[in-house]
Amino acid sequence: MRRAYFGIEGLDRNLEKGLSYGSQIMVEGDSGIGKTVLAGEFIKEGLRCGDTCIYVACDEPPAIMREHLLSFKVGTPAYEETGRLIFIDAYEESSSTEKYAFLDHIDLEKYFALEAEVLRSCAGRRVRLVVDSLSTLFTMVDSSDILEFHRTRIKQLRKNGILTMDIFVKGVLEPRLITITGHLYNFMLKMTFSNSRSNPVRVIQIGKVKSQQFVSTRHIFTISPIYGILINAELGVSK
Amino acid sequence: MKHDDFSIETICRVYFGMYKTIDQLPFSGRHWLEQFMFETVYRLLDDHKNEYQFISRRPADVCRTYFDFLNQLYPNWVDYQLEESGEDLLVYIKRDNCAYWNFCRQTQVEGLSFFCVRLGTLQAALRIVLGENYSTAVEIDEKGICCGKLFHSAQPKEEIVSREGNILKIAGRRAVLLPQEIYASMMISIREHAPHALKHVLYDAGYQSGLYTARKARALYPNAEECLRFLLVEVMNMGFGKTELVSLDLSRATARIRCYDSFQVTVANEYGRLYRSPQVICDLLRGVFAAYLSVLLKKEIICEEMSCQSVEGSCCEFLALPLPQETGREVEAPCLEE
């Protein structure tokens, strides 16, 4: 069976057998840490592997991700023309010029319907879905609604074999909600700045939630304008 | 002088053998066919110099005089119509009346380079009589008429790959032939020490080398489509693989190109994959095509490999489109001047 990778050598080394399609990845990170860059790497890898990639832009207009991918010499026009790269605009609301736009940020059901519609248009293909960031979609919604929506959605995505990356900005949602939500994912990536104020270092942890604990390997990483995320060093396993 | 079926068949066999041989020679192509036509026409005109007179120096008249001379030498040898369209010459020949039709059909069946003998001889006559260089292009319409075009070309044709003494050159720049082992070992070494750099190194290498070749070819072939076809033959001559132009839309600046038996696919099959997952791997070619089209279409083009023979299928397919700009305008190709 075909397996997937992030497209970042230092992280992929941790995934001996890769990710199976239908897996869900939760990315939680500090603001400005490079979550969107990570999403870009994940999409780049998907496009090269023949996957159809769907990017839901919630925090910035889709044009930002287009430019980001183009800056890495990814020919977005070719992929968009052939329907291999699809953007859902959940940022611009009524002024969006995208084919797919999510207009009502309070109604998660409408989002669910739009996501399902786009996924149906990709039936029969290997699909990667990135929501950047899901926490933004959740900001105006009650916790109970979030959990109900989330369980249903994840179940559906798993059933349909969609490889999903949901991004959460740290501090936007309550920690309790994040913890409960985290249990629904196969993999978790936490991206944080280290404590040193004078020389902040970017750290990424990749792992799984096992028996209420996040078991992960920690890596220092940097962001290169040419190569994207570069994993510099492994800091060992932490719990 | 009479011509009969036997002599026509013999001439066609000779041409066929020559086209086939040229296709098998490394670094060869259309240039050598043009050279062959030049020598043949030169010899013919020289041997019969008292039997024709090029009175007018107008290119159309030179062509008519040359064909009339052939018809005088071999009755009913060429049945043609000739028109002027600005500085271009348009030549119409009924396919069924052309002595070379069977030969042309055979070259197409065998997948050999297409080069019209009739137009080739006119091209040679123009060069001999006027000292001017012309390029040729042919389209065959549905009614079975070959529509040939002869258009002015600024420079004499030459091979992109050339040898000057012991120096090998591609597009006038020094070049070197490498066996695949050297290429493979370089790639394996980059994968070992800087796996993140692989795709970028290959794309940029392809793009930079493609710029030189495309600039050189552009000077030889002013017509963008003809130039692209010429460059795609050069890609094959350089050993990258057999290319096919599936479509070229000049108004939208888009192109779809296929490559069969890509060099990079062979290396991956023999020396192992460069990446963890099965994926498109021909970034060198992607860069080469992007550079070619950026020079020919005078705007920055980005090219993607949409499917790769290393993953599935019988070929790699590339799709090239203009690089969009933030404002929606397309970006003009930067730094493309020499």
CSV table of N, CA and C in Angstrom, one decimal, chain B residues 116-233:
chain,number,residue,atom,x,y,z
B,116,CYS,N,11.3,18.2,-45.3
B,116,CYS,CA,10.8,18.1,-46.6
B,116,CYS,C,11.9,18.3,-47.6
B,117,VAL,N,12.0,17.4,-48.5
B,117,VAL,CA,13.1,17.4,-49.5
B,117,VAL,C,12.9,18.6,-50.5
B,118,ARG,N,11.6,18.8,-50.9
B,118,ARG,CA,11.3,19.9,-51.8
B,118,ARG,C,11.7,21.2,-51.2
B,119,LEU,N,11.3,21.5,-50.0
B,119,LEU,CA,11.6,22.8,-49.4
B,119,LEU,C,13.1,22.9,-49.1
B,120,GLY,N,13.7,21.7,-48.7
B,120,GLY,CA,15.1,21.7,-48.5
B,120,GLY,C,15.9,22.1,-49.7
B,121,THR,N,15.5,21.7,-50.9
B,121,THR,CA,16.2,22.0,-52.1
B,121,THR,C,16.0,23.5,-52.4
B,122,LEU,N,14.8,24.0,-52.1
B,122,LEU,CA,14.6,25.5,-52.4
B,122,LEU,C,15.5,26.3,-51.4
B,123,GLN,N,15.5,25.8,-50.1
B,123,GLN,CA,16.3,26.5,-49.1
B,123,GLN,C,17.8,26.6,-49.6
B,124,ALA,N,18.2,25.4,-50.1
B,124,ALA,CA,19.6,25.4,-50.6
B,124,ALA,C,19.8,26.3,-51.8
B,125,ALA,N,18.8,26.3,-52.7
B,125,ALA,CA,19.0,27.1,-53.9
B,125,ALA,C,19.1,28.6,-53.5
B,126,LEU,N,18.2,29.0,-52.5
B,126,LEU,CA,18.2,30.4,-52.1
B,126,LEU,C,19.6,30.8,-51.4
B,127,ARG,N,20.1,29.8,-50.7
B,127,ARG,CA,21.4,30.1,-50.1
B,127,ARG,C,22.5,30.2,-51.1
B,128,ILE,N,22.4,29.3,-52.1
B,128,ILE,CA,23.5,29.3,-53.2
B,128,ILE,C,23.4,30.6,-54.1
B,129,VAL,N,22.2,30.9,-54.5
B,129,VAL,CA,22.0,32.0,-55.4
B,129,VAL,C,22.1,33.4,-54.7
B,130,LEU,N,21.4,33.5,-53.6
B,130,LEU,CA,21.3,34.8,-52.9
B,130,LEU,C,22.3,34.9,-51.8
B,131,GLY,N,22.8,33.8,-51.3
B,131,GLY,CA,23.7,33.9,-50.1
B,131,GLY,C,22.9,34.1,-48.9
B,132,GLU,N,21.6,33.9,-48.9
B,132,GLU,CA,20.8,34.2,-47.7
B,132,GLU,C,20.3,32.9,-47.1
B,133,ASN,N,20.1,33.0,-45.8
B,133,ASN,CA,19.6,31.8,-45.0
B,133,ASN,C,18.1,31.8,-44.8
B,134,TYR,N,17.5,30.7,-45.1
B,134,TYR,CA,16.1,30.5,-44.9
B,134,TYR,C,15.8,29.3,-44.0
B,135,SER,N,14.7,29.4,-43.3
B,135,SER,CA,14.2,28.2,-42.5
B,135,SER,C,13.0,27.7,-43.2
B,136,THR,N,12.6,26.5,-42.8
B,136,THR,CA,11.4,25.9,-43.5
B,136,THR,C,10.5,25.4,-42.4
B,137,ALA,N,9.2,25.3,-42.8
B,137,ALA,CA,8.2,24.7,-42.0
B,137,ALA,C,7.1,24.1,-42.9
B,138,VAL,N,6.5,23.0,-42.6
B,138,VAL,CA,5.5,22.4,-43.5
B,138,VAL,C,4.3,22.0,-42.7
B,139,GLU,N,3.2,22.2,-43.2
B,139,GLU,CA,1.9,21.7,-42.6
B,139,GLU,C,1.2,21.0,-43.7
B,140,ILE,N,0.6,19.8,-43.4
B,140,ILE,CA,-0.2,19.1,-44.4
B,140,ILE,C,-1.7,19.3,-44.1
B,141,ASP,N,-2.4,19.9,-45.1
B,141,ASP,CA,-3.8,20.1,-44.8
B,141,ASP,C,-4.7,18.9,-45.1
B,142,GLU,N,-6.0,19.0,-44.7
B,142,GLU,CA,-6.9,17.8,-44.9
B,142,GLU,C,-7.1,17.4,-46.3
B,143,LYS,N,-6.9,18.4,-47.2
B,143,LYS,CA,-7.1,18.1,-48.6
B,143,LYS,C,-5.9,17.4,-49.3
B,144,GLY,N,-4.9,17.1,-48.5
B,144,GLY,CA,-3.7,16.4,-49.0
B,144,GLY,C,-2.8,17.4,-49.7
B,145,ILE,N,-2.8,18.6,-49.3
B,145,ILE,CA,-1.8,19.5,-49.8
B,145,ILE,C,-0.7,19.9,-48.8
B,146,CYS,N,0.5,19.8,-49.2
B,146,CYS,CA,1.6,20.2,-48.2
B,146,CYS,C,1.8,21.7,-48.4
B,147,CYS,N,1.6,22.4,-47.3
B,147,CYS,CA,1.8,23.9,-47.3
B,147,CYS,C,3.1,24.2,-46.7
B,148,GLY,N,4.1,24.5,-47.5
B,148,GLY,CA,5.4,24.8,-47.0
B,148,GLY,C,5.7,26.3,-46.9
B,149,LYS,N,6.5,26.6,-45.9
B,149,LYS,CA,6.8,28.0,-45.7
B,149,LYS,C,8.4,28.2,-45.6
B,150,LEU,N,8.9,29.1,-46.4
B,150,LEU,CA,10.3,29.5,-46.3
B,150,LEU,C,10.4,30.9,-45.7
B,151,PHE,N,11.1,31.0,-44.6
B,151,PHE,CA,11.2,32.3,-44.0
B,151,PHE,C,12.6,32.6,-43.7
B,152,HIS,N,12.9,33.9,-43.7
B,152,HIS,CA,14.3,34.4,-43.5
B,152,HIS,C,14.8,34.0,-42.2
B,153,SER,N,16.1,33.6,-42.1
B,153,SER,CA,16.7,33.3,-40.8
B,153,SER,C,18.0,34.1,-40.8
B,154,ALA,N,18.2,34.7,-39.6
B,154,ALA,CA,19.3,35.7,-39.5
B,154,ALA,C,20.7,35.0,-39.6
B,155,GLN,N,20.8,33.8,-39.1
B,155,GLN,CA,22.1,33.2,-39.0
B,155,GLN,C,22.1,31.9,-39.7
B,156,PRO,N,23.2,31.4,-40.3
B,156,PRO,CA,23.2,30.1,-40.8
B,156,PRO,C,23.0,29.0,-39.7
B,157,LYS,N,22.3,28.0,-40.1
B,157,LYS,CA,22.1,26.9,-39.1
B,157,LYS,C,23.4,26.2,-38.7
B,158,GLU,N,23.4,25.8,-37.5
B,158,GLU,CA,24.6,25.0,-37.1
B,158,GLU,C,24.1,24.1,-36.0
B,159,GLU,N,25.0,23.1,-35.7
B,159,GLU,CA,24.6,22.2,-34.6
B,159,GLU,C,24.8,22.9,-33.3
B,160,ILE,N,23.9,22.5,-32.3
B,160,ILE,CA,24.0,23.0,-31.0
B,160,ILE,C,25.3,22.4,-30.3
B,161,VAL,N,25.4,21.1,-30.6
B,161,VAL,CA,26.6,20.4,-30.1
B,161,VAL,C,27.7,20.4,-31.2
B,162,SER,N,28.8,20.9,-30.8
B,162,SER,CA,29.9,21.0,-31.9
B,162,SER,C,31.2,20.6,-31.2
B,163,ARG,N,32.2,20.3,-32.1
B,163,ARG,CA,33.5,19.9,-31.6
B,163,ARG,C,34.5,20.8,-32.3
B,164,GLU,N,35.3,21.5,-31.6
B,164,GLU,CA,36.4,22.3,-32.1
B,164,GLU,C,37.7,21.7,-31.7
B,165,GLY,N,38.4,21.0,-32.5
B,165,GLY,CA,39.6,20.3,-32.1
B,165,GLY,C,39.2,19.3,-31.0
B,166,ASN,N,39.9,19.4,-29.9
B,166,ASN,CA,39.6,18.5,-28.8
B,166,ASN,C,38.6,19.1,-27.8
B,167,ILE,N,37.9,20.2,-28.1
B,167,ILE,CA,37.0,20.8,-27.2
B,167,ILE,C,35.6,20.6,-27.7
B,168,LEU,N,34.8,20.0,-26.8
B,168,LEU,CA,33.4,19.7,-27.1
B,168,LEU,C,32.5,20.9,-26.6
B,169,LYS,N,31.6,21.4,-27.4
B,169,LYS,CA,30.8,22.5,-26.9
B,169,LYS,C,29.3,22.3,-27.1
B,170,ILE,N,28.5,22.8,-26.2
B,170,ILE,CA,27.1,22.8,-26.4
B,170,ILE,C,26.6,24.3,-26.4
B,171,ALA,N,26.0,24.7,-27.4
B,171,ALA,CA,25.6,26.1,-27.6
B,171,ALA,C,26.7,27.1,-27.3
B,172,GLY,N,27.9,26.7,-27.9
B,172,GLY,CA,29.1,27.5,-27.8
B,172,GLY,C,29.8,27.5,-26.4
B,173,ARG,N,29.3,26.7,-25.5
B,173,ARG,CA,29.9,26.6,-24.2
B,173,ARG,C,30.6,25.3,-24.0
B,174,ARG,N,31.7,25.3,-23.4
B,174,ARG,CA,32.4,24.0,-23.3
B,174,ARG,C,31.6,22.9,-22.5
B,175,ALA,N,31.6,21.7,-23.1
B,175,ALA,CA,30.8,20.7,-22.5
B,175,ALA,C,31.6,19.4,-22.3
B,176,VAL,N,31.0,18.5,-21.6
B,176,VAL,CA,31.7,17.2,-21.3
B,176,VAL,C,30.7,16.1,-21.3
B,177,LEU,N,31.1,15.0,-21.8
B,177,LEU,CA,30.2,13.8,-21.8
B,177,LEU,C,30.5,13.0,-20.5
B,178,LEU,N,29.4,12.7,-19.8
B,178,LEU,CA,29.6,11.9,-18.6
B,178,LEU,C,28.8,10.6,-18.7
B,179,PRO,N,29.4,9.5,-18.3
B,179,PRO,CA,28.7,8.3,-18.2
B,179,PRO,C,27.7,8.4,-17.0
B,180,GLN,N,26.6,7.6,-17.1
B,180,GLN,CA,25.6,7.8,-16.0
B,180,GLN,C,26.1,7.5,-14.6
B,181,GLU,N,27.2,6.7,-14.5
B,181,GLU,CA,27.8,6.4,-13.2
B,181,GLU,C,28.2,7.6,-12.5
B,182,ILE,N,28.8,8.6,-13.2
B,182,ILE,CA,29.3,9.8,-12.6
B,182,ILE,C,28.1,10.6,-12.1
B,183,TYR,N,27.1,10.7,-13.0
B,183,TYR,CA,25.9,11.5,-12.6
B,183,TYR,C,25.2,10.8,-11.4
B,184,ALA,N,25.1,9.5,-11.4
B,184,ALA,CA,24.4,8.8,-10.3
B,184,ALA,C,25.2,9.0,-9.0
B,185,SER,N,26.5,8.9,-9.1
B,185,SER,CA,27.3,9.0,-7.8
B,185,SER,C,27.2,10.4,-7.3
B,186,MET,N,27.1,11.4,-8.2
B,186,MET,CA,26.9,12.8,-7.7
B,186,MET,C,25.6,12.9,-7.0
B,187,MET,N,24.5,12.4,-7.6
B,187,MET,CA,23.2,12.5,-7.0
B,187,MET,C,23.1,11.7,-5.6
B,188,ILE,N,23.8,10.6,-5.6
B,188,ILE,CA,23.8,9.8,-4.3
B,188,ILE,C,24.5,10.6,-3.2
B,189,SER,N,25.5,11.2,-3.7
B,189,SER,CA,26.3,12.0,-2.7
B,189,SER,C,25.5,13.2,-2.2
B,190,ILE,N,24.8,13.9,-3.1
B,190,ILE,CA,23.9,15.0,-2.6
B,190,ILE,C,22.8,14.5,-1.7
B,191,ARG,N,22.3,13.3,-2.1
B,191,ARG,CA,21.2,12.7,-1.2
B,191,ARG,C,21.7,12.4,0.2
B,192,GLU,N,23.0,12.0,0.2
B,192,GLU,CA,23.6,11.6,1.5
B,192,GLU,C,23.8,12.8,2.4
B,193,HIS,N,24.3,13.9,1.8
B,193,HIS,CA,24.8,15.1,2.6
B,193,HIS,C,23.7,16.2,2.6
B,194,ALA,N,22.9,16.3,1.6
B,194,ALA,CA,22.0,17.4,1.6
B,194,ALA,C,20.7,17.0,0.8
B,195,PRO,N,19.9,16.1,1.3
B,195,PRO,CA,18.8,15.6,0.6
B,195,PRO,C,17.8,16.7,0.2
B,196,HIS,N,17.7,17.7,1.0
B,196,HIS,CA,16.8,18.8,0.8
B,196,HIS,C,17.1,19.6,-0.5
B,197,ALA,N,18.4,19.5,-0.9
B,197,ALA,CA,18.9,20.4,-2.0
B,197,ALA,C,18.7,19.7,-3.3
B,198,LEU,N,18.4,18.4,-3.3
B,198,LEU,CA,18.4,17.6,-4.6
B,198,LEU,C,17.6,18.3,-5.7
B,199,LYS,N,16.3,18.4,-5.4
B,199,LYS,CA,15.4,18.9,-6.4
B,199,LYS,C,15.8,20.3,-6.9
B,200,HIS,N,16.3,21.1,-6.0
B,200,HIS,CA,16.7,22.5,-6.3
B,200,HIS,C,17.9,22.5,-7.2
B,201,VAL,N,18.9,21.7,-6.8
B,201,VAL,CA,20.1,21.6,-7.6
B,201,VAL,C,19.8,21.2,-9.0
B,202,LEU,N,19.0,20.2,-9.2
B,202,LEU,CA,18.6,19.6,-10.5
B,202,LEU,C,17.8,20.6,-11.3
B,203,TYR,N,16.8,21.2,-10.7
B,203,TYR,CA,16.0,22.2,-11.4
B,203,TYR,C,16.8,23.4,-11.9
B,204,ASP,N,17.6,23.9,-11.0
B,204,ASP,CA,18.4,25.1,-11.3
B,204,ASP,C,19.5,24.8,-12.4
B,205,ALA,N,20.1,23.6,-12.3
B,205,ALA,CA,21.1,23.2,-13.3
B,205,ALA,C,20.4,23.1,-14.6
B,206,GLY,N,19.3,22.5,-14.7
B,206,GLY,CA,18.5,22.3,-15.9
B,206,GLY,C,18.2,23.7,-16.5
B,207,TYR,N,17.7,24.6,-15.6
B,207,TYR,CA,17.2,25.9,-16.1
B,207,TYR,C,18.4,26.7,-16.6
B,208,GLN,N,19.5,26.7,-15.9
B,208,GLN,CA,20.7,27.5,-16.3
B,208,GLN,C,21.2,27.0,-17.7
B,209,SER,N,21.4,25.7,-17.8
B,209,SER,CA,21.9,25.1,-19.0
B,209,SER,C,20.9,25.3,-20.2
B,210,GLY,N,19.6,25.3,-19.8
B,210,GLY,CA,18.6,25.5,-20.9
B,210,GLY,C,18.6,26.9,-21.4
B,211,LEU,N,18.9,27.8,-20.6
B,211,LEU,CA,19.0,29.2,-21.1
B,211,LEU,C,20.0,29.4,-22.2
B,212,TYR,N,21.2,28.9,-22.0
B,212,TYR,CA,22.2,29.0,-23.0
B,212,TYR,C,21.8,28.4,-24.3
B,213,THR,N,21.3,27.2,-24.2
B,213,THR,CA,20.9,26.5,-25.4
B,213,THR,C,19.8,27.2,-26.2
B,214,ALA,N,18.8,27.7,-25.4
B,214,ALA,CA,17.6,28.3,-26.0
B,214,ALA,C,18.0,29.6,-26.6
B,215,ARG,N,18.9,30.4,-26.0
B,215,ARG,CA,19.3,31.7,-26.6
B,215,ARG,C,20.0,31.4,-28.0
B,216,LYS,N,20.9,30.4,-28.0
B,216,LYS,CA,21.6,30.1,-29.2
B,216,LYS,C,20.6,29.6,-30.3
B,217,ALA,N,19.6,28.8,-29.9
B,217,ALA,CA,18.7,28.2,-30.9
B,217,ALA,C,17.8,29.4,-31.4
B,218,ARG,N,17.4,30.3,-30.5
B,218,ARG,CA,16.5,31.4,-30.8
B,218,ARG,C,17.1,32.2,-32.0
B,219,ALA,N,18.4,32.4,-31.9
B,219,ALA,CA,19.0,33.2,-33.0
B,219,ALA,C,19.0,32.4,-34.3
B,220,LEU,N,18.9,31.1,-34.3
B,220,LEU,CA,18.9,30.3,-35.5
B,220,LEU,C,17.5,30.1,-36.0
B,221,TYR,N,16.5,30.0,-35.1
B,221,TYR,CA,15.1,29.7,-35.5
B,221,TYR,C,14.2,30.8,-34.9
B,222,PRO,N,13.9,31.8,-35.7
B,222,PRO,CA,13.1,32.9,-35.1
B,222,PRO,C,11.7,32.5,-34.8
B,223,ASN,N,11.2,31.5,-35.5
B,223,ASN,CA,9.8,31.0,-35.2
B,223,ASN,C,9.8,30.2,-33.9
B,224,ALA,N,8.9,30.6,-33.0
B,224,ALA,CA,9.0,30.0,-31.6
B,224,ALA,C,8.7,28.5,-31.7
B,225,GLU,N,7.7,28.1,-32.4
B,225,GLU,CA,7.4,26.7,-32.4
B,225,GLU,C,8.5,25.8,-33.1
B,226,GLU,N,9.0,26.4,-34.2
B,226,GLU,CA,10.0,25.6,-34.9
B,226,GLU,C,11.3,25.5,-34.0
B,227,CYS,N,11.5,26.6,-33.3
B,227,CYS,CA,12.7,26.6,-32.4
B,227,CYS,C,12.5,25.6,-31.3
B,228,LEU,N,11.3,25.5,-30.7
B,228,LEU,CA,11.0,24.6,-29.7
B,228,LEU,C,11.2,23.2,-30.2
B,229,ARG,N,10.7,22.9,-31.4
B,229,ARG,CA,10.8,21.5,-31.9
B,229,ARG,C,12.3,21.2,-32.1
B,230,PHE,N,13.1,22.2,-32.6
B,230,PHE,CA,14.5,22.0,-32.8
B,230,PHE,C,15.2,21.7,-31.4
B,231,LEU,N,14.8,22.5,-30.4
B,231,LEU,CA,15.4,22.3,-29.1
B,231,LEU,C,15.0,20.9,-28.5
B,232,LEU,N,13.8,20.5,-28.8
B,232,LEU,CA,13.4,19.2,-28.2
B,232,LEU,C,14.2,18.0,-28.9
B,233,VAL,N,14.6,18.2,-30.2
B,233,VAL,CA,15.4,17.2,-30.8
B,233,VAL,C,16.8,17.3,-30.2
